[in-house]
XYZ file of C-alpha atoms in Angstrom:
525
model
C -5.955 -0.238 12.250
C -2.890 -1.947 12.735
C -0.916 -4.040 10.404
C -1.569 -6.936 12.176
C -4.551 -5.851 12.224
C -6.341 -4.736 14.890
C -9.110 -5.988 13.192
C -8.297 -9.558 13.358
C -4.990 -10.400 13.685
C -1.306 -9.314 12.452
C -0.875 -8.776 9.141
C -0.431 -12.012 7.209
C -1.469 -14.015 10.832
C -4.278 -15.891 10.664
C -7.663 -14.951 12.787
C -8.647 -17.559 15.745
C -10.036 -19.990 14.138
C -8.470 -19.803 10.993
C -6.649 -22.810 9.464
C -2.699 -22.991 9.033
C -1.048 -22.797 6.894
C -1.990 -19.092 7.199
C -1.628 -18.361 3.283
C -1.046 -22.139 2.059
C -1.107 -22.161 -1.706
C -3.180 -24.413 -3.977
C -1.513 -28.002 -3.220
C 0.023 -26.988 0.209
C 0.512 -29.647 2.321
C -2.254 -30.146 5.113
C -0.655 -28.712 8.721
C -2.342 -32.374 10.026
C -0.324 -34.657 7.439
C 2.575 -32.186 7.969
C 2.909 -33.409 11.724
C 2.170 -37.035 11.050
C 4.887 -36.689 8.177
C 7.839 -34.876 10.339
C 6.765 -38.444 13.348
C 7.466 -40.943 9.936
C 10.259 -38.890 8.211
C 11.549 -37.230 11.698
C 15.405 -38.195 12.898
C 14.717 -41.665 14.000
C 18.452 -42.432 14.815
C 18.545 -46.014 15.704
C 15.641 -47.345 14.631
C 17.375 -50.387 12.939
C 19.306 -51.015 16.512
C 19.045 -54.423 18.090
C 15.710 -55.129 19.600
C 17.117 -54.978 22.884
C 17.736 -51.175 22.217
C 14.747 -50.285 20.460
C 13.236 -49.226 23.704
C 16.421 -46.675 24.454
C 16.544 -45.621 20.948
C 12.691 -44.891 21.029
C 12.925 -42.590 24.372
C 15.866 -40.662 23.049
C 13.971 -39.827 19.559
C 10.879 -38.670 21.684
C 13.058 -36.908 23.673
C 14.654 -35.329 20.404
C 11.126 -34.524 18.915
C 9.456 -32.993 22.175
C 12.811 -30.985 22.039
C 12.332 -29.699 18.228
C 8.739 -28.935 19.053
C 9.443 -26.944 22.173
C 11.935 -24.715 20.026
C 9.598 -24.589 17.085
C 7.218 -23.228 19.928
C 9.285 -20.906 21.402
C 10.279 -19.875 17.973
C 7.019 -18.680 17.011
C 6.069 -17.262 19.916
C 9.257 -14.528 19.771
C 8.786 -14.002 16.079
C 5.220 -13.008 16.322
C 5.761 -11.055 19.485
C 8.986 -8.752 18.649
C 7.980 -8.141 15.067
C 4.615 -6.900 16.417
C 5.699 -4.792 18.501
C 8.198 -3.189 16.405
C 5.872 -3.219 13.332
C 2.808 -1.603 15.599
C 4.878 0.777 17.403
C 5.684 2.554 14.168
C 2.123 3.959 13.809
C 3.031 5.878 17.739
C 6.266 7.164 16.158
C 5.006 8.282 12.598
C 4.227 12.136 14.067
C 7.629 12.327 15.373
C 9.388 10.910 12.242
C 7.358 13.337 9.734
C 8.434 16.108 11.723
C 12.568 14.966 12.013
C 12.498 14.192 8.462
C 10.357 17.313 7.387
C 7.445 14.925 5.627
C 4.537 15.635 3.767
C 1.187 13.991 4.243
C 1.370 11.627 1.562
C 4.707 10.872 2.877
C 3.802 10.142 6.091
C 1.092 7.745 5.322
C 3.925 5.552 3.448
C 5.735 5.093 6.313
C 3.433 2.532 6.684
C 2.230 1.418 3.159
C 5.591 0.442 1.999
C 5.614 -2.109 4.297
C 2.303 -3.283 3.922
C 2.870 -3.928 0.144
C 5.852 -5.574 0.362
C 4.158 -8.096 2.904
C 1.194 -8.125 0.361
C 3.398 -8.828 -2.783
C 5.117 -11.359 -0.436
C 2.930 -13.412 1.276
C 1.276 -15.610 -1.065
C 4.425 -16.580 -3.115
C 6.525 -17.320 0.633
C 3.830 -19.483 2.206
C 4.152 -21.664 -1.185
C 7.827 -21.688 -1.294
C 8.307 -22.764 2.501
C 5.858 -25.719 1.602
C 8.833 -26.275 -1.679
C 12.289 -25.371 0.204
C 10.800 -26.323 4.090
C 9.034 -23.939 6.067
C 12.310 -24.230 8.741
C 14.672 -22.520 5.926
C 12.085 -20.003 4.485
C 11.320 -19.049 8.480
C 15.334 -18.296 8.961
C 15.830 -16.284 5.611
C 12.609 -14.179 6.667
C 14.322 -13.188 10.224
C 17.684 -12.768 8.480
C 15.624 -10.347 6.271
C 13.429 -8.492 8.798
C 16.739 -8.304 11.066
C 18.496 -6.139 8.372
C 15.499 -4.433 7.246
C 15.387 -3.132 10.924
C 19.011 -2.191 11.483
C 18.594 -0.147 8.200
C 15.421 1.513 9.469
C 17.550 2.920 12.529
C 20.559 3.904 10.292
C 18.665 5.870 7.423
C 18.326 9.192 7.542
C 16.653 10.556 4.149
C 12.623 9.421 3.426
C 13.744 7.161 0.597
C 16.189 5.514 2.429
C 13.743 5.015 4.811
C 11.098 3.513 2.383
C 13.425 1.366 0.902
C 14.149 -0.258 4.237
C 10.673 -0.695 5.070
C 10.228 -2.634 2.054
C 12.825 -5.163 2.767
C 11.549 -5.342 6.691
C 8.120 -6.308 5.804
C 9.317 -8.949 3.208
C 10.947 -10.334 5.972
C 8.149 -9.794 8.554
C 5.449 -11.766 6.260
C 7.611 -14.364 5.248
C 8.112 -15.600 8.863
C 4.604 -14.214 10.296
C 3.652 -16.934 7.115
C 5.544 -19.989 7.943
C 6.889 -19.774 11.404
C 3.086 -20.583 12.525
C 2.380 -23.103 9.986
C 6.129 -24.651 11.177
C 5.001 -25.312 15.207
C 1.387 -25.925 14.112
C 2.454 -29.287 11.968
C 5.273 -29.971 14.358
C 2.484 -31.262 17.438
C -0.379 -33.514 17.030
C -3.943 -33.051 16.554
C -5.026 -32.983 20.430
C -2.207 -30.537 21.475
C -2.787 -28.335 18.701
C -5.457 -26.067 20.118
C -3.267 -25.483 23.220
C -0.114 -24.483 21.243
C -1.864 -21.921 18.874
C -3.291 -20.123 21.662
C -0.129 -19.412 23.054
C 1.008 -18.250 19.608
C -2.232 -16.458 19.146
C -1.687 -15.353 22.856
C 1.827 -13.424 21.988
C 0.058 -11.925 18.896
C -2.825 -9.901 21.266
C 0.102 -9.383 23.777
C 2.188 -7.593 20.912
C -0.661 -5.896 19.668
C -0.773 -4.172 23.307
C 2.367 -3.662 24.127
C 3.333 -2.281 20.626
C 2.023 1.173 21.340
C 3.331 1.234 24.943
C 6.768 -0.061 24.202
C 6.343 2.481 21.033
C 5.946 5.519 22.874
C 8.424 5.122 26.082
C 11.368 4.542 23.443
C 10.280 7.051 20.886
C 9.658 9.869 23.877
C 12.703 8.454 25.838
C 15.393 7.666 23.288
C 13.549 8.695 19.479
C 12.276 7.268 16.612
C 15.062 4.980 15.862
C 15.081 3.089 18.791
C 12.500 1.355 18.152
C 14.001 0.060 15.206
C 17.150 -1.225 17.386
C 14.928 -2.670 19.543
C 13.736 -4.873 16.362
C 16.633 -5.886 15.313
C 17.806 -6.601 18.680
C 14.336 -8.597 19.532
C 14.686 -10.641 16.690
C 17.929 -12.185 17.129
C 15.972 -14.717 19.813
C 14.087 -16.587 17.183
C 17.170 -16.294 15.079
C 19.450 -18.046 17.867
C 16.064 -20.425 18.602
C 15.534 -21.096 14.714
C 19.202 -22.475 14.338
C 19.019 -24.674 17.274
C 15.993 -26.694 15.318
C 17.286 -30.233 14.736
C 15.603 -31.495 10.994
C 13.837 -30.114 8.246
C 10.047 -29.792 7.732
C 8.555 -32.180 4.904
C 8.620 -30.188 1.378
C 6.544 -30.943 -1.180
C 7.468 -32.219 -4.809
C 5.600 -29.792 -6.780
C 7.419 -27.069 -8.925
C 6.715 -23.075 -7.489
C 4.627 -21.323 -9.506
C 7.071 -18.926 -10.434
C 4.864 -17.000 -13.201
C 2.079 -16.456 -11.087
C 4.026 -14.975 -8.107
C 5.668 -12.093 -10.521
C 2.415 -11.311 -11.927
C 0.746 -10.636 -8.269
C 3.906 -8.918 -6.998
C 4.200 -6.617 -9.833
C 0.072 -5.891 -9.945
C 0.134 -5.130 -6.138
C 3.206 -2.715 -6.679
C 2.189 -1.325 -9.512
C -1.445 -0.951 -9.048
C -1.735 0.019 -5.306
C 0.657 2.387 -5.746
C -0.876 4.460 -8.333
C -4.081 3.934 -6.637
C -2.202 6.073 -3.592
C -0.810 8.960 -5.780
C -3.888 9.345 -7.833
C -3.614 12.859 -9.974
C 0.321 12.909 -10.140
C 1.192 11.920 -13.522
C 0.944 8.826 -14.692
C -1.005 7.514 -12.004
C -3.894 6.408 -14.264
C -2.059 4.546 -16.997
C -0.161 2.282 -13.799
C -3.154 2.056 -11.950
C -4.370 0.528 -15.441
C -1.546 -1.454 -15.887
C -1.825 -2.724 -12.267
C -5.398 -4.033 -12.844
C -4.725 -5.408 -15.812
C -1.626 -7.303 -14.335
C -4.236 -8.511 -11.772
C -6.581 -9.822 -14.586
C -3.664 -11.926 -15.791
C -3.092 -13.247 -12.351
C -6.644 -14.413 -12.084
C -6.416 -15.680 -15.804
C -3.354 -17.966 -15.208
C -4.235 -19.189 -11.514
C -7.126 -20.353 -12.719
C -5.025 -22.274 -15.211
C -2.729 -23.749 -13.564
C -2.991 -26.693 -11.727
C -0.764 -26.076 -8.584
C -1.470 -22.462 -8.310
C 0.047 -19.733 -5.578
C -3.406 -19.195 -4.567
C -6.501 -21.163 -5.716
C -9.615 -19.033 -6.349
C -11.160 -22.040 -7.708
C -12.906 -21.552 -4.535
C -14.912 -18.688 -5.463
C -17.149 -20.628 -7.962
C -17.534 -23.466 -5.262
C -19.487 -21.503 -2.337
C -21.341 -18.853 -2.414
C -20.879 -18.445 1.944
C -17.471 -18.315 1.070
C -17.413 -15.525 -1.475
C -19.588 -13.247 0.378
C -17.413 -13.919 4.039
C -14.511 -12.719 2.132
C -16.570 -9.972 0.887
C -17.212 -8.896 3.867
C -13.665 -9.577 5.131
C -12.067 -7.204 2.620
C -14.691 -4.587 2.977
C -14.149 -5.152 6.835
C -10.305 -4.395 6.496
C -10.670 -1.405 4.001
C -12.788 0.307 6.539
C -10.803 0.175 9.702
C -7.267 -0.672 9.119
C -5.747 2.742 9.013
C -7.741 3.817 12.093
C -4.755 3.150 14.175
C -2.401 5.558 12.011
C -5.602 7.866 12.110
C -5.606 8.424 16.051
C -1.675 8.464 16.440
C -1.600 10.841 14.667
C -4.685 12.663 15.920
C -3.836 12.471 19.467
C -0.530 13.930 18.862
C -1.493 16.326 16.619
C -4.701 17.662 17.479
C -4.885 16.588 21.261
C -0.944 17.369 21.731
C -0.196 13.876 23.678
C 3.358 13.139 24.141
C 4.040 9.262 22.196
C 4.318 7.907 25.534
C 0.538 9.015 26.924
C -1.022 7.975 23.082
C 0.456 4.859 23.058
C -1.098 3.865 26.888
C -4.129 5.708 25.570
C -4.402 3.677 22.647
C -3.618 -0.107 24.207
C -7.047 -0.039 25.091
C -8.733 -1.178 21.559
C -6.543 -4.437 21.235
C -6.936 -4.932 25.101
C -10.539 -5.052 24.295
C -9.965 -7.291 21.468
C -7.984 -9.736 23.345
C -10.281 -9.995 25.739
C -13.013 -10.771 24.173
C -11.902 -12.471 20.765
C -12.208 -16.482 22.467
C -15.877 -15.513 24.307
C -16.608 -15.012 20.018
C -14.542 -18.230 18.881
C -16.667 -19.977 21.286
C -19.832 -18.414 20.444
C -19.325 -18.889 16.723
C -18.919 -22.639 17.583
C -22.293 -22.754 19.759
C -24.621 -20.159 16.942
C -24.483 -18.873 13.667
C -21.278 -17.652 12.950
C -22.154 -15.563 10.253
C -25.012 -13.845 12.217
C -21.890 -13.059 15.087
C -19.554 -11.754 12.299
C -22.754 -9.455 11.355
C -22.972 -8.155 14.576
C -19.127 -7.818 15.676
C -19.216 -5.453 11.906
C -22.844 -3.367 13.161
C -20.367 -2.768 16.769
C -17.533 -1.851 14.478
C -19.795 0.649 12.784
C -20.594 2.577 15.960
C -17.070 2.761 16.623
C -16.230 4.570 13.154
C -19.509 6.574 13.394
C -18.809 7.927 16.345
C -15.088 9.048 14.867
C -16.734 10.152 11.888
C -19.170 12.857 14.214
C -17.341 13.734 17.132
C -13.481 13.492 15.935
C -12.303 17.010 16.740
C -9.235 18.933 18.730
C -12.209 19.835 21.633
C -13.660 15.842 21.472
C -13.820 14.492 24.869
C -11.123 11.376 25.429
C -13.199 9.415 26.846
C -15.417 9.342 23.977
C -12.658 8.662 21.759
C -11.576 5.246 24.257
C -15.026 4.571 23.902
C -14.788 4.518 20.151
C -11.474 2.708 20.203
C -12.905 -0.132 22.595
C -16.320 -0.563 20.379
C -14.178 -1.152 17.124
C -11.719 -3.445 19.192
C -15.022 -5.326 20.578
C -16.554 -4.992 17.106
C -13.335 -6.727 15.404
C -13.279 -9.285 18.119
C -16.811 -10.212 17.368
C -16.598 -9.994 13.481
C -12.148 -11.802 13.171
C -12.713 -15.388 14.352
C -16.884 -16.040 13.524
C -16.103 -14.365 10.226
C -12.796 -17.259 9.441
C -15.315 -19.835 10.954
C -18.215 -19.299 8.496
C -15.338 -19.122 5.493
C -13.398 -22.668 6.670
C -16.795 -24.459 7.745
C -17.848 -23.255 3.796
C -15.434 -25.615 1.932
C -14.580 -29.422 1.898
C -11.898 -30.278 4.316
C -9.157 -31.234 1.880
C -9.656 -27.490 0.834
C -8.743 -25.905 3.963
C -5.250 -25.064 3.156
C -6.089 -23.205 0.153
C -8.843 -21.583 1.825
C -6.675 -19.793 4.509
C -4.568 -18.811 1.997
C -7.393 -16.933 0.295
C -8.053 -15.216 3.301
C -4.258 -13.867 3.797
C -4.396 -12.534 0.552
C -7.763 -11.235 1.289
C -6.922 -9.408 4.586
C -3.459 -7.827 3.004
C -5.500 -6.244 0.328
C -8.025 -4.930 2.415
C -5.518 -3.600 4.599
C -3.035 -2.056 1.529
C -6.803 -0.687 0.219
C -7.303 1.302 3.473
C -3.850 2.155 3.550
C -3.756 3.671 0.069
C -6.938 5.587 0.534
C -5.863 7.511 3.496
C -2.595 8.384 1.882
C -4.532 9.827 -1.493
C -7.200 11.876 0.729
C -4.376 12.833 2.164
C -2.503 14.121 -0.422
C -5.680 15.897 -1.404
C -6.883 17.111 1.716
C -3.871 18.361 3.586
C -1.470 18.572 0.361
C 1.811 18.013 -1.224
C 3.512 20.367 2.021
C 4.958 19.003 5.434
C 2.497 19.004 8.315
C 3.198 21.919 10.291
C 0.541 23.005 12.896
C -1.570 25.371 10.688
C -2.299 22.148 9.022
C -3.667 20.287 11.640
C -7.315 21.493 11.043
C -6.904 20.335 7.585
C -5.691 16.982 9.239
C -8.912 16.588 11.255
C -10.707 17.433 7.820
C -9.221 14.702 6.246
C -9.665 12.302 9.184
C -12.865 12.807 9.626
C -13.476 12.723 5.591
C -12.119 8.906 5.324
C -14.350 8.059 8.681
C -17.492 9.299 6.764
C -16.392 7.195 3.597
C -16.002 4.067 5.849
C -19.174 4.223 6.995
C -20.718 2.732 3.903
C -18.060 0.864 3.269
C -18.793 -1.013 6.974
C -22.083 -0.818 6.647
C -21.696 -2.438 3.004
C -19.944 -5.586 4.686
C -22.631 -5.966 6.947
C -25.204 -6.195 4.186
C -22.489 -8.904 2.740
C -21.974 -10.684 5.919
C -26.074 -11.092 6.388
C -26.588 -11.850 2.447
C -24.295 -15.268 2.776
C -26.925 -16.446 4.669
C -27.061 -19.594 7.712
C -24.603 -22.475 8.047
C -25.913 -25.407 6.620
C -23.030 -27.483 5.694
C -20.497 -27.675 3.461
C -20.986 -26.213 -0.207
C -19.680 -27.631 -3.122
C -18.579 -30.525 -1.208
C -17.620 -32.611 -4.229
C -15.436 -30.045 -5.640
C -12.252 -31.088 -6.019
């Protein structure tokens, strides 16, 4: 699917329903005692004035605060929705960039997985260090970033050029899809925070459907590159909005784990991308040296008493080890679908990016549309037994890919498909976050969300990686010219049938955690 995951919710974003800070390391302040802090700690100019203008001084530091959280808001909103749509609308114009730059298969599919493990190696290590250096100064460096990363993207002409971009657009994309949330979620209180997170969460579906419209009309109208200008260009809002934030957000005295953070970077790197290139040499001793880097990372977060990430939590529930089971296995099967169909629709079905893009709006339509009827059912029945059934609907979906997905397959079969795994990821994104939050103590909410960024980036880098080694063994090392578009659908159709276990695996996982009956573990620390 998407990187911001058509299967949930943008890369690094939390789901609905999911707690914020959206990857909050081990010790991360609480987004509740965040807000209360910034009303102690906020600018209270005047608070020692005579008593006679401690009313005046009062209204003008509300005024001051209601102003700060309005920007924070508005903030937000524009990061999540222009780096969507930038970041999504590169899956409409991978076919036409492959064929400008003269790529091969594996090529193409790192177009996307560049990104995705940059935001991966990223995410964990940002979310702790806004909660260090304030979430307001980490959220400004990460637009800075992503703004440069963009104008880059537009400039480059060569494939490694182009990769090398990437990379530094989705280390700014995660840092700010990681804090600028967290930032307006501990900005307003407790009984206003619903509200304000659905408008966030709101501009997130929005992206997520305009990202393959807006995709196409500037790919087909002015190419590929615009739609990195119209990045760059989009994210200078929050940059203007960012800087006119009075204050800083409350940091936290605690040292970042600096150790930790360069031993998950460099296992990510090192071991997803061997996993990719599989049979070139020296793919097996780095994918070795990747998972043994990982090993370490496990070894010293368990250690260490503030770590980037605490998996601590995987000893204290059993609910909440098998919902992030199913999680991963969820995002491993359908993440690259998205990449899957632009391509196939261009390729095979000879759409111009403009008609795929309207063609393919309708699976995160669907998802948006239905993704608060399953928040609220998930509060009302099992949530668990929802996720279950939103991963069964997701199965269809892929099944029906997997069986039908040919250059003579009917389109409206292939909406159909699109619109069952959008339902499907709808019903399985928010229930699923609900069973893993309503699974650990309260106090450990922080560091559970964080467990599930890291969770959903490796899923998605997983699927990601897989497509580009079948790939590479399907279709081979040569560009994609059009007497290789059967061996395309060959591979397409080859990673469908190998997700079909793989779903049908997470809904065994989803079903084994069992019914909510309280919190587990609740006197773990």
């Amino acid at each position: 699917m998407n990187p911001n995951d058509k299967g949930g919710s943008p890369a690094g974003l939390p789901e609905q329903g999911e707690a914020f800070p959206p990857a909050g390391a081990g010790g991360a302040a609480d987004p509740e005692a965040g807000a209360d802090q910034y009303t102690a700690a906020g600018p209270v100019e005047g608070a020692s004035a005579a008593p006679g203008g401690a009313a005046g001084a009062g209204s003008a530091c509300d005024g001051r605060a209601l102003r700060r959280r309005r920007l924070l808001l508005m903030t937000s909103v524009s990061c999540n929705l222009f780096g969507n749509i930038g970041f999504t609308g590169l899956n409409i114009a991978a076919p036409t960039i492959q064929r400008e730059m003269g790529l091969s298969a594996p090529q193409t599919g790192w177009l996307m997985l560049s990104a995705m493990l940059a935001m991966a190696a990223f995410s964990a290590p940002m979310a702790r260090l806004s909660e260090i250096a304030g979430r307001r100064r980490v959220t400004m460096a990460g637009l800075y970033v992503a703004a440069a990363g963009s104008v880059l993207n537009a400039l480059v002409t060569t494939f490694p050029a182009f990769i090398a971009a990437r990379v530094i657009t989705g280390a700014g994309l995660i840092t700010f899809f990681t804090t600028s949330t967290a930032m307006v979620a501990a900005a307003y209180p407790r009984e206003e925070r619903g509200r304000i997170l659905g408008l966030v969460i709101g501009a997130v579906y929005l992206s997520l459907s305009l990202g393959p419209i807006v995709g196409g009309l500037l790919v087909e109208a002015f190419g590929w590159s615009s739609l990195f200008w119209f990045g760059a260009v989009g994210l200078a809002l929050p940059i203007v909005l960012i800087h006119m934030v009075e204050g800083e957000d409350p940091r936290e005295d605690s040292r970042m784990d600096l150790l930790g953070s360069l031993t998950w970077a460099l296992a990510v790197v090192l071991g997803f991308t061997a996993f990719a290139s599989l049979g070139a040499p020296g793919s097996g001793p780095a994918l070795a040296a990747g998972i043994a880097l990982f090993a370490l990372f496990v070894w010293l977060t368990l250690r260490n008493p503030s770590p980037m990430v605490d998996l601590s939590l995987f000893r204290v529930s059993r609910r909440f080890t098998l919902s992030s089971v199913a999680a991963f296995i969820s995002y491993v099967s359908s993440f690259s679908i998205t990449m899957l169909l632009s391509l196939y629709f261009q390729y095979s079905k000879g759409l111009p990016p403009a008609v795929t893009g309207l063609v393919m709006v309708s699976q995160p339509l669907f998802q948006a549309a239905l993704t608060p009827v399953a928040g609220r059912l998930s509060d009302r029945f099992d949530a668990g037994l929802i996720a279950s059934l939103g991963l069964l609907v997701i199965l269809t979906g892929i099944l029906i890919f997997a069986v039908f997905l040919d250059a003579a397959a009917p389109l409206p079969l292939m909406i159909l498909a699109m619109c069952l795994c959008g339902g499907g990821f709808a019903l399985f994104g928010a229930p699923n976050s609900n069973a893993i939050m309503s699974a650990v103590p309260p106090r450990r909410i922080g560091q559970a969300s964080g467990v599930i960024a890291v969770t959903r980036l490796t899923g998605q880098i997983t699927s990601m990686a897989l497509t580009t080694l079948v790939f590479a063994r399907v279709i081979g090392p040569g560009e994609i010219t059009p007497d290789l578009y059967p061996a395309f659908l060959t591979a397409a159709r080859l990673l469908f049938w190998m997700f079909v276990p793989l779903c049908l695996l997470g809904v065994f996982a989803s079903r084994a955690r069992g019914r909510d009956t309280g919190v587990e573990g609740a006197g773990g620390s």
